[in-house]
Coordinates of C-alpha atoms and ligand atoms in Angstrom, one line a residue:
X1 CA -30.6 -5.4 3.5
X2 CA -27.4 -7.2 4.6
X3 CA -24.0 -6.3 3.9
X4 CA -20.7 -7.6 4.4
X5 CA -18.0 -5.4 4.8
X6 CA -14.0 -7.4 4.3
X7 CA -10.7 -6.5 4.3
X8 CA -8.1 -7.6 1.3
X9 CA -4.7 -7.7 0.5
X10 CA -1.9 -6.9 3.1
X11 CA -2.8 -4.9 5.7
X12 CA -2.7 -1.0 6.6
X13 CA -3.0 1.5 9.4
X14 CA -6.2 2.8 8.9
X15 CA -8.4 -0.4 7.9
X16 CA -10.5 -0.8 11.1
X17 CA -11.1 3.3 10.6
X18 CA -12.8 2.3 7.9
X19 CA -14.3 -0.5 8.8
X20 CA -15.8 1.8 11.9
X21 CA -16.9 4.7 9.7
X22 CA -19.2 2.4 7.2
X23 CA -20.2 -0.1 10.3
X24 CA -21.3 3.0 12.0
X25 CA -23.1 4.9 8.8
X26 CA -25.1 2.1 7.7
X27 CA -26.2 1.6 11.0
X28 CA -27.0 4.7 11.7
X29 CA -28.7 5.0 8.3
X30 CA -30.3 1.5 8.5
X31 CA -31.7 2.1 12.1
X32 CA -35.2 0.9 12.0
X33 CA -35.1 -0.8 8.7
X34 CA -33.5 -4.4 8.9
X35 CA -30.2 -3.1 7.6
X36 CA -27.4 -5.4 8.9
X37 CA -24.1 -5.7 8.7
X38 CA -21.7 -8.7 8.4
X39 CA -17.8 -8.8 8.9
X40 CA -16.3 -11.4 6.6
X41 CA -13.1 -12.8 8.0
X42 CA -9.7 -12.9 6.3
X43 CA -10.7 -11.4 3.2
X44 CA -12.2 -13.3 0.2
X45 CA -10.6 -16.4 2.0
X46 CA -14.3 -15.8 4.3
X47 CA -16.0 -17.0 1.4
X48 CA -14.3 -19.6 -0.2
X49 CA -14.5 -22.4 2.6
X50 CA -16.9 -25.0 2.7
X51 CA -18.8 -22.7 4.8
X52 CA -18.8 -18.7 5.3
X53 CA -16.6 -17.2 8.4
X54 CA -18.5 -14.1 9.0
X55 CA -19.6 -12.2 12.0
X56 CA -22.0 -9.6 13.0
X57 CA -20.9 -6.1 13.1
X58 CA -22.8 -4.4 15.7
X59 CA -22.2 -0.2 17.2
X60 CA -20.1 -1.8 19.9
X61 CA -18.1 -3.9 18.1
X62 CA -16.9 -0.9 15.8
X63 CA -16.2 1.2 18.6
X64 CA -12.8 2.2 20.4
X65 CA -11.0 0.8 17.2
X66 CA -10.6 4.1 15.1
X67 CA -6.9 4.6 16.5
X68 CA -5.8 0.7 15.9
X69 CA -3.8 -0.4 13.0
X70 CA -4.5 -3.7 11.3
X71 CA -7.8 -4.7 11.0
X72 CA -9.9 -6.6 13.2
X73 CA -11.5 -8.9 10.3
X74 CA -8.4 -10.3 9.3
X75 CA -7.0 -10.2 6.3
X76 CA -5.3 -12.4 3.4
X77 CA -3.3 -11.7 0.3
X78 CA -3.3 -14.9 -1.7
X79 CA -7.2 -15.9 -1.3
X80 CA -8.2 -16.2 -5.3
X81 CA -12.2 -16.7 -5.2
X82 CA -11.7 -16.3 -9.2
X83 CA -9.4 -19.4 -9.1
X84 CA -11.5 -21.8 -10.8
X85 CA -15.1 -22.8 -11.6
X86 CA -15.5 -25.0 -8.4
X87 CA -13.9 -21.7 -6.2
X88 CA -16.6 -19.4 -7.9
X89 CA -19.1 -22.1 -7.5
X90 CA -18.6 -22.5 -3.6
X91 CA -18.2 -18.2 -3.1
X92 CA -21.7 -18.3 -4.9
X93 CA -23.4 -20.7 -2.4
X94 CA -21.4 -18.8 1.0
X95 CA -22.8 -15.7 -0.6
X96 CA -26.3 -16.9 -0.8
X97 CA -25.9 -18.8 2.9
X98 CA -25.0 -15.2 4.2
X99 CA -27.5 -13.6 2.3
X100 CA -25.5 -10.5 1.0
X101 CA -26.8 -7.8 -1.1
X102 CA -23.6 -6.1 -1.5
X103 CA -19.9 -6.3 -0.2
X104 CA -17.8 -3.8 0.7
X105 CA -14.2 -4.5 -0.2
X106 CA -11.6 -2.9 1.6
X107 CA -8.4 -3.2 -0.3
X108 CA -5.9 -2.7 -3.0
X109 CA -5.6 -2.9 -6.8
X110 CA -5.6 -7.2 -6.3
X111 CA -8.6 -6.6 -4.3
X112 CA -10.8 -4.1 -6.5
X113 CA -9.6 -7.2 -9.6
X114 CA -11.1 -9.3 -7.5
X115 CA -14.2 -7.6 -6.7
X116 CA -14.6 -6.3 -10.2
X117 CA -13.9 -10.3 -11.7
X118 CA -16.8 -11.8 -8.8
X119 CA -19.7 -9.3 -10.9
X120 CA -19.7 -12.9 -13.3
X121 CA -21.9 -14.3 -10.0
X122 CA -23.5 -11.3 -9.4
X123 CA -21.8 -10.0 -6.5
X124 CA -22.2 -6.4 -6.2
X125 CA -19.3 -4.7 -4.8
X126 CA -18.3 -1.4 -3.4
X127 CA -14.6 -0.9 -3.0
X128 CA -12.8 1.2 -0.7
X129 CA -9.1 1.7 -1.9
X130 CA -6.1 0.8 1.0
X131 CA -2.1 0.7 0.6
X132 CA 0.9 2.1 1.8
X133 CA 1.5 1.9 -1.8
X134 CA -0.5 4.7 -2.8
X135 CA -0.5 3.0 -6.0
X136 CA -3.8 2.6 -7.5
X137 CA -5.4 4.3 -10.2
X138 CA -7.1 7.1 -9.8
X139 CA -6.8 7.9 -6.4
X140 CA -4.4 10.3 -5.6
X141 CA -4.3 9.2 -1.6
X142 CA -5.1 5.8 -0.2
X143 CA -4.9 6.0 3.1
X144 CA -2.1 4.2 5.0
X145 CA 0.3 5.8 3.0
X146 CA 1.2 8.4 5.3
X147 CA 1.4 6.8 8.1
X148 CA 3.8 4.4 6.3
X149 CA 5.6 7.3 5.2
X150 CA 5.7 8.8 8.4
X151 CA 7.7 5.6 9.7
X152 CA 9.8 5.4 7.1
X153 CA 10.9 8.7 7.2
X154 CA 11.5 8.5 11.2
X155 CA 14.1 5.3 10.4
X156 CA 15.8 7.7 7.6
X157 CA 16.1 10.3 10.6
X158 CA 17.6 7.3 12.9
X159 CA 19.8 5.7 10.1
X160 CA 21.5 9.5 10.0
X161 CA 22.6 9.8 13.0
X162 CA 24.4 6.2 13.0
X163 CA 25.7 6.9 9.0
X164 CA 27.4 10.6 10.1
X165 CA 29.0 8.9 13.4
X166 CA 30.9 6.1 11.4
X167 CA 31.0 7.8 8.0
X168 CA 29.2 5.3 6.2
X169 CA 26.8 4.8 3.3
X170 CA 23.7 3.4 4.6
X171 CA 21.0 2.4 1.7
X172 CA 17.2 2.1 3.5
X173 CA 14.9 0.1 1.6
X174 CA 10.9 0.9 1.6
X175 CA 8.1 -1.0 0.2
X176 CA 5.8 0.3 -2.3
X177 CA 6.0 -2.7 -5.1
X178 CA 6.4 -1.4 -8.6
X179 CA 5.3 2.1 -7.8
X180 CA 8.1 4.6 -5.8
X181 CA 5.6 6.8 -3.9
X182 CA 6.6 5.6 -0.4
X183 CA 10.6 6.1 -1.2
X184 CA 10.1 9.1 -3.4
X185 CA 8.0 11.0 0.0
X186 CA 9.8 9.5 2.8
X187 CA 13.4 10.2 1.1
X188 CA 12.4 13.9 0.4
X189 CA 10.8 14.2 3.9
X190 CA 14.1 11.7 5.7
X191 CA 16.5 14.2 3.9
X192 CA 17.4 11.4 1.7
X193 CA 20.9 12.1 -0.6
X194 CA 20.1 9.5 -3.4
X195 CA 16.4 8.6 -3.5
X196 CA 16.1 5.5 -6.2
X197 CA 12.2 4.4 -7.4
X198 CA 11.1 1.8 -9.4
X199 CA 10.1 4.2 -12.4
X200 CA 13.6 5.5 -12.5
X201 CA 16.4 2.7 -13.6
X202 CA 19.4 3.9 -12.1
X203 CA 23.2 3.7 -13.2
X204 CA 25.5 2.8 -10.6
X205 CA 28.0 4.9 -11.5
X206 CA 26.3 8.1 -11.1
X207 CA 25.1 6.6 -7.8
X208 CA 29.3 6.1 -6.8
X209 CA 30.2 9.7 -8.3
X210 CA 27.7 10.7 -5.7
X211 CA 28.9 8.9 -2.7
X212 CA 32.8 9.8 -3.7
X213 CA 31.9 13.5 -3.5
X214 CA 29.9 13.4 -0.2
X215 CA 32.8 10.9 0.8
X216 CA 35.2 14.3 0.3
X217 CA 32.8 16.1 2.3
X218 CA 29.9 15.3 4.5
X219 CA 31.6 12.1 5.0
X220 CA 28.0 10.0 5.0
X221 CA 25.3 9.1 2.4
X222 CA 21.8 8.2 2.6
X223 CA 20.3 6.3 0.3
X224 CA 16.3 5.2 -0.4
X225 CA 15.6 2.9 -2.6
X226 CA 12.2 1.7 -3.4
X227 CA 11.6 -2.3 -3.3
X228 CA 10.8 -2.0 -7.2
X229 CA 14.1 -0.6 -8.7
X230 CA 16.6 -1.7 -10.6
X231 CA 19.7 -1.3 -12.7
X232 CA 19.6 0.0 -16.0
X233 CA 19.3 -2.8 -18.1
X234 CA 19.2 -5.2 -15.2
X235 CA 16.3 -7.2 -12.9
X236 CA 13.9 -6.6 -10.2
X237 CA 14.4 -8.4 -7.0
X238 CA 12.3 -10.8 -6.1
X239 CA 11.7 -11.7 -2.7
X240 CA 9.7 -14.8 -3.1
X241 CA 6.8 -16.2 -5.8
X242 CA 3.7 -17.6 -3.7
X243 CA 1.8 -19.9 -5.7
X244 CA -1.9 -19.6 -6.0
X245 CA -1.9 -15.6 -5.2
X246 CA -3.3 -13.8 -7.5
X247 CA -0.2 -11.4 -7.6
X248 CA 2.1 -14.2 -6.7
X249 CA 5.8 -12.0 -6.9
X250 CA 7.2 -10.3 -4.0
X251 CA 10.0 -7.9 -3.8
X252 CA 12.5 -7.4 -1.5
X253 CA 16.0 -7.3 -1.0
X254 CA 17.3 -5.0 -3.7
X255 CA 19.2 -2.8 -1.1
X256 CA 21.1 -5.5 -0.3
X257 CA 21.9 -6.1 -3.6
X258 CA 23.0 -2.4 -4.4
X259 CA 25.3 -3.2 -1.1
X260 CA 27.0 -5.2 -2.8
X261 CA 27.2 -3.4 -5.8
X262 CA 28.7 0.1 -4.5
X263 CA 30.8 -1.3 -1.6
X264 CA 33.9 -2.2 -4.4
X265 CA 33.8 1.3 -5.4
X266 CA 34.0 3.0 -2.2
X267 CA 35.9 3.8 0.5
X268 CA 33.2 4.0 3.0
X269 CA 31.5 1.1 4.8
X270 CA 28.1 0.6 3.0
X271 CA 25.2 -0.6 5.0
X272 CA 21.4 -1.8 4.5
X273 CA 18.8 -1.5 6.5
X274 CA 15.4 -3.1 5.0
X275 CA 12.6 -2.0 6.9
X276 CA 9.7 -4.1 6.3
X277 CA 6.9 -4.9 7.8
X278 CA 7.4 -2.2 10.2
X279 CA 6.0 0.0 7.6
X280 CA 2.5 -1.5 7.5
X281 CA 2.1 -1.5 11.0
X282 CA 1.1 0.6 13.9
X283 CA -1.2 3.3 14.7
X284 CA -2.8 5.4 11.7
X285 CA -1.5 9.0 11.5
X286 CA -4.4 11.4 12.4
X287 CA -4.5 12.5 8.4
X288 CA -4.7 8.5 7.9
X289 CA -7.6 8.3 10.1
X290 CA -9.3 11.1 8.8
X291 CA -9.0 10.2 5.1
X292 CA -10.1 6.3 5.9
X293 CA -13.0 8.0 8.1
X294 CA -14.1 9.9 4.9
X295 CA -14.0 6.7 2.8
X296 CA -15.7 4.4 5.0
X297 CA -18.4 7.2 4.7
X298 CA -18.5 7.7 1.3
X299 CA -18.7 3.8 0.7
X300 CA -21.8 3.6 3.1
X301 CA -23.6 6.2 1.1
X302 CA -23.0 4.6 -2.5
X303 CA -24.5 1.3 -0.9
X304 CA -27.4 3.4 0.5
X305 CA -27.9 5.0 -2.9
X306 CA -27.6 1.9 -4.6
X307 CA -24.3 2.8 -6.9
X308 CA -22.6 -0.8 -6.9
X309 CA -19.6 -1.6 -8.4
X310 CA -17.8 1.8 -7.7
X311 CA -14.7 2.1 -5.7
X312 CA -14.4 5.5 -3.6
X313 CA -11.8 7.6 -4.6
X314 CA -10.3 10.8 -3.9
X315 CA -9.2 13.1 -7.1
X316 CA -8.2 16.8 -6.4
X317 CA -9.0 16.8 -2.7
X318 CA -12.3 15.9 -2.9
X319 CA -13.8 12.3 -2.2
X320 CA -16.3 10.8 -5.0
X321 CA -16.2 7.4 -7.0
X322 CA -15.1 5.6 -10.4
X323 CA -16.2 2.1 -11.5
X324 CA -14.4 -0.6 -9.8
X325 CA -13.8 -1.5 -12.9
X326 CA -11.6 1.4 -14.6
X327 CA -8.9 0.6 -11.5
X328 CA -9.4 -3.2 -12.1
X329 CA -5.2 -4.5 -13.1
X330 CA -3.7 -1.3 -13.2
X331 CA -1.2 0.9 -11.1
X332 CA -0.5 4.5 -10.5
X333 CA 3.0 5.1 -10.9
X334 CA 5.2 8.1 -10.2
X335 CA 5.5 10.0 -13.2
X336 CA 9.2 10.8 -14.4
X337 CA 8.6 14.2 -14.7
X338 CA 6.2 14.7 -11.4
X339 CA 6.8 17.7 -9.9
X340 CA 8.0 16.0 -6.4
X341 CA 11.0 14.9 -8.9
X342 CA 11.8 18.2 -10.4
X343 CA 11.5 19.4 -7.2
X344 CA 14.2 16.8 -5.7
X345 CA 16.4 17.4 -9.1
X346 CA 16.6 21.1 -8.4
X347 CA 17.6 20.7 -4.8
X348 CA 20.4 18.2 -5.3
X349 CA 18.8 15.1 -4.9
X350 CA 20.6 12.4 -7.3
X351 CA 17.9 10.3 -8.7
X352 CA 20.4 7.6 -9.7
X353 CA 20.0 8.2 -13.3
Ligands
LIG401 O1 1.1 -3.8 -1.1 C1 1.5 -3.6 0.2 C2 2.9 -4.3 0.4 O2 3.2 -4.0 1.7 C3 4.0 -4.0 -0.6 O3 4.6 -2.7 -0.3 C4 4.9 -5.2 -0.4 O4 5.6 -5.4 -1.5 C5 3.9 -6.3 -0.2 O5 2.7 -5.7 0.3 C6 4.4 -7.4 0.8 O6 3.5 -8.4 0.7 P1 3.5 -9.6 1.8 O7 2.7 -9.3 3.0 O8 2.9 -10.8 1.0 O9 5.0 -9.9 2.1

């Protein structure tokens, strides 16, 4: 049996922990009988040249990179093998070259799309869910996410000590697409004063009431705003469109927008700080490593038991699987009324709204 094991999407502390933890299962599983198993470089992109980029992935190779962030396949986030009959056509023929039975794809909801749409050549995949997003469906924890949140919330920290010495407002920006997790956590965790997410239009008048009063008072503001939000009755910011992806819009920049939207209102300097890749980078938290450890597991065993086309998962603590396809083009949002949000309300966070 061979299997190829690649890595989708932009990247995440915690992807060569996985990587490891299935390398390392199915070989320890496999030992004896002919199981192999093949990295394929730079995501999906491995397949669609004129031949396959793949290498073996042997004990040694998967060992001493549990701690390391990235991912030692490479990765790619505009690679469409769906693109057109001729792409399909060319992923069918590197598929049979490498002789896969099944792929594990390590990634987010454009990856488990992907996986789900290459079943129409008979790929059988297994999907392990990544993102400092936390945003796909029915998985309360994807691993990378606390890590990111972890970093995030140690700039918050940072950015307070500079906002309370010059008495400014300083807005922080965090990824996270169209889904606030990653502001919502690291603004409760930074101590954030205004914590703004993409599910939540805000009003930027309630936001200027808020900075007036802390203005009379504590003299600083911190804001966190999620890459996705916007002002009621207003538009997202987009970064940049990149053609040929299959999610071609990315955000960015909307703290700098809301810079220039607060600073004619205030007295205060206002200041942005957007932080980026910095987010995705860096060593994996020990929870990170932990929870990408348990998936990389868990996918090995569903290839071993021969439940393709499942993507691990973890629902109320516990690690188990749905089809690839009930997560296939959809997102997990934060609920309006999730209790993280109540819970920010009733302790004086101002939600911008
Ligand atoms: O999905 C992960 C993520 O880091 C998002 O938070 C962010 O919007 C996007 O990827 C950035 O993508 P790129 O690497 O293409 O700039």
């Amino acid at each position: 049996m061979r299997i190829g094991v690649l890595t989708g999407g932009g990247d995440c502390p915690g992807l060569n922990a996985v990587i490891r933890a299935v390398t390392k299962s199915l070989i320890q599983h496999g030992h004896g009988k002919g199981v192999e198993v093949l990295g394929i470089l730079d995501g999906f992109e491995g397949l669609m040249g004129d031949a396959p980029r793949a290498r073996p992935l042997v004990w040694d190779r998967v060992s001493g990179i549990l701690h390391m962030g990235g991912t030692i396949l490479g990765t790619s986030n505009s690679a469409n093998p769906l693109k057109d009959e001729a792409t399909l056509e060319q992923v069918r023929r590197n598929v049979r070259a490498l002789g896969l039975d099944v792929v594990v794809a390590i990634g987010g909801d454009g990856t488990m799309s992907l996986a789900h749409g290459l079943q129409q050549i008979g790929l059988a995949c297994v999907g392990v869910p990544k993102t400092i997003d936390n945003d796909i469906a029915l998985c309360e924890r994807s691993f990378g996410f606390d890590t990111a949140v972890a970093t995030a919330t140690d700039a918050l920290r940072r950015v307070e000590s500079t906002a309370n010495s010059h008495h400014r407002v300083m807005i922080v920006e965090t990824m996270g697409r169209h889904a606030g997790w990653l502001a919502l956590e690291s603004g409760i965790a930074g101590a954030a004063d205004v914590i703004l997410l993409p599910e939540i239009d805000y009003d930027l008048q309630t936001i200027v009431r808020r900075c007036r009063e802390r203005e009379r008072r504590q003299r600083y503001t911190i804001i966190c705003i999620g890459e996705g939000a916007k002002p009621r009755g207003g538009e997202i910011t987009v970064r940049e469109r990149v053609a040929d992806s299959p999610d071609p819009v990315r955000l960015g920049g909307v703290g700098h927008v809301l810079r220039q939207q607060l600073q004619p209102h205030l007295k205060s300097e206002v200041r942005t700080t957007v932080l980026g890749y910095v987010q995705r980078g860096g060593d994996p938290t020990p929870f990170d490593r932990v929870l990408a450890t348990r998936f990389g597991h868990h996918a090995a065993q569903l290839v071993i038991a021969g439940q393709l086309d499942r993507m691990v998962t973890l629902q109320d603590g516990r690690i188990g699987s749905v089809e690839i396809a009930r997560v296939a083009n959809t997102q997990r949002k934060v609920p309006p009324d999730h209790d993280l949000i109540t819970m920010a309300r009733d302790i004086g966070v101002c939600l911008g709204d």
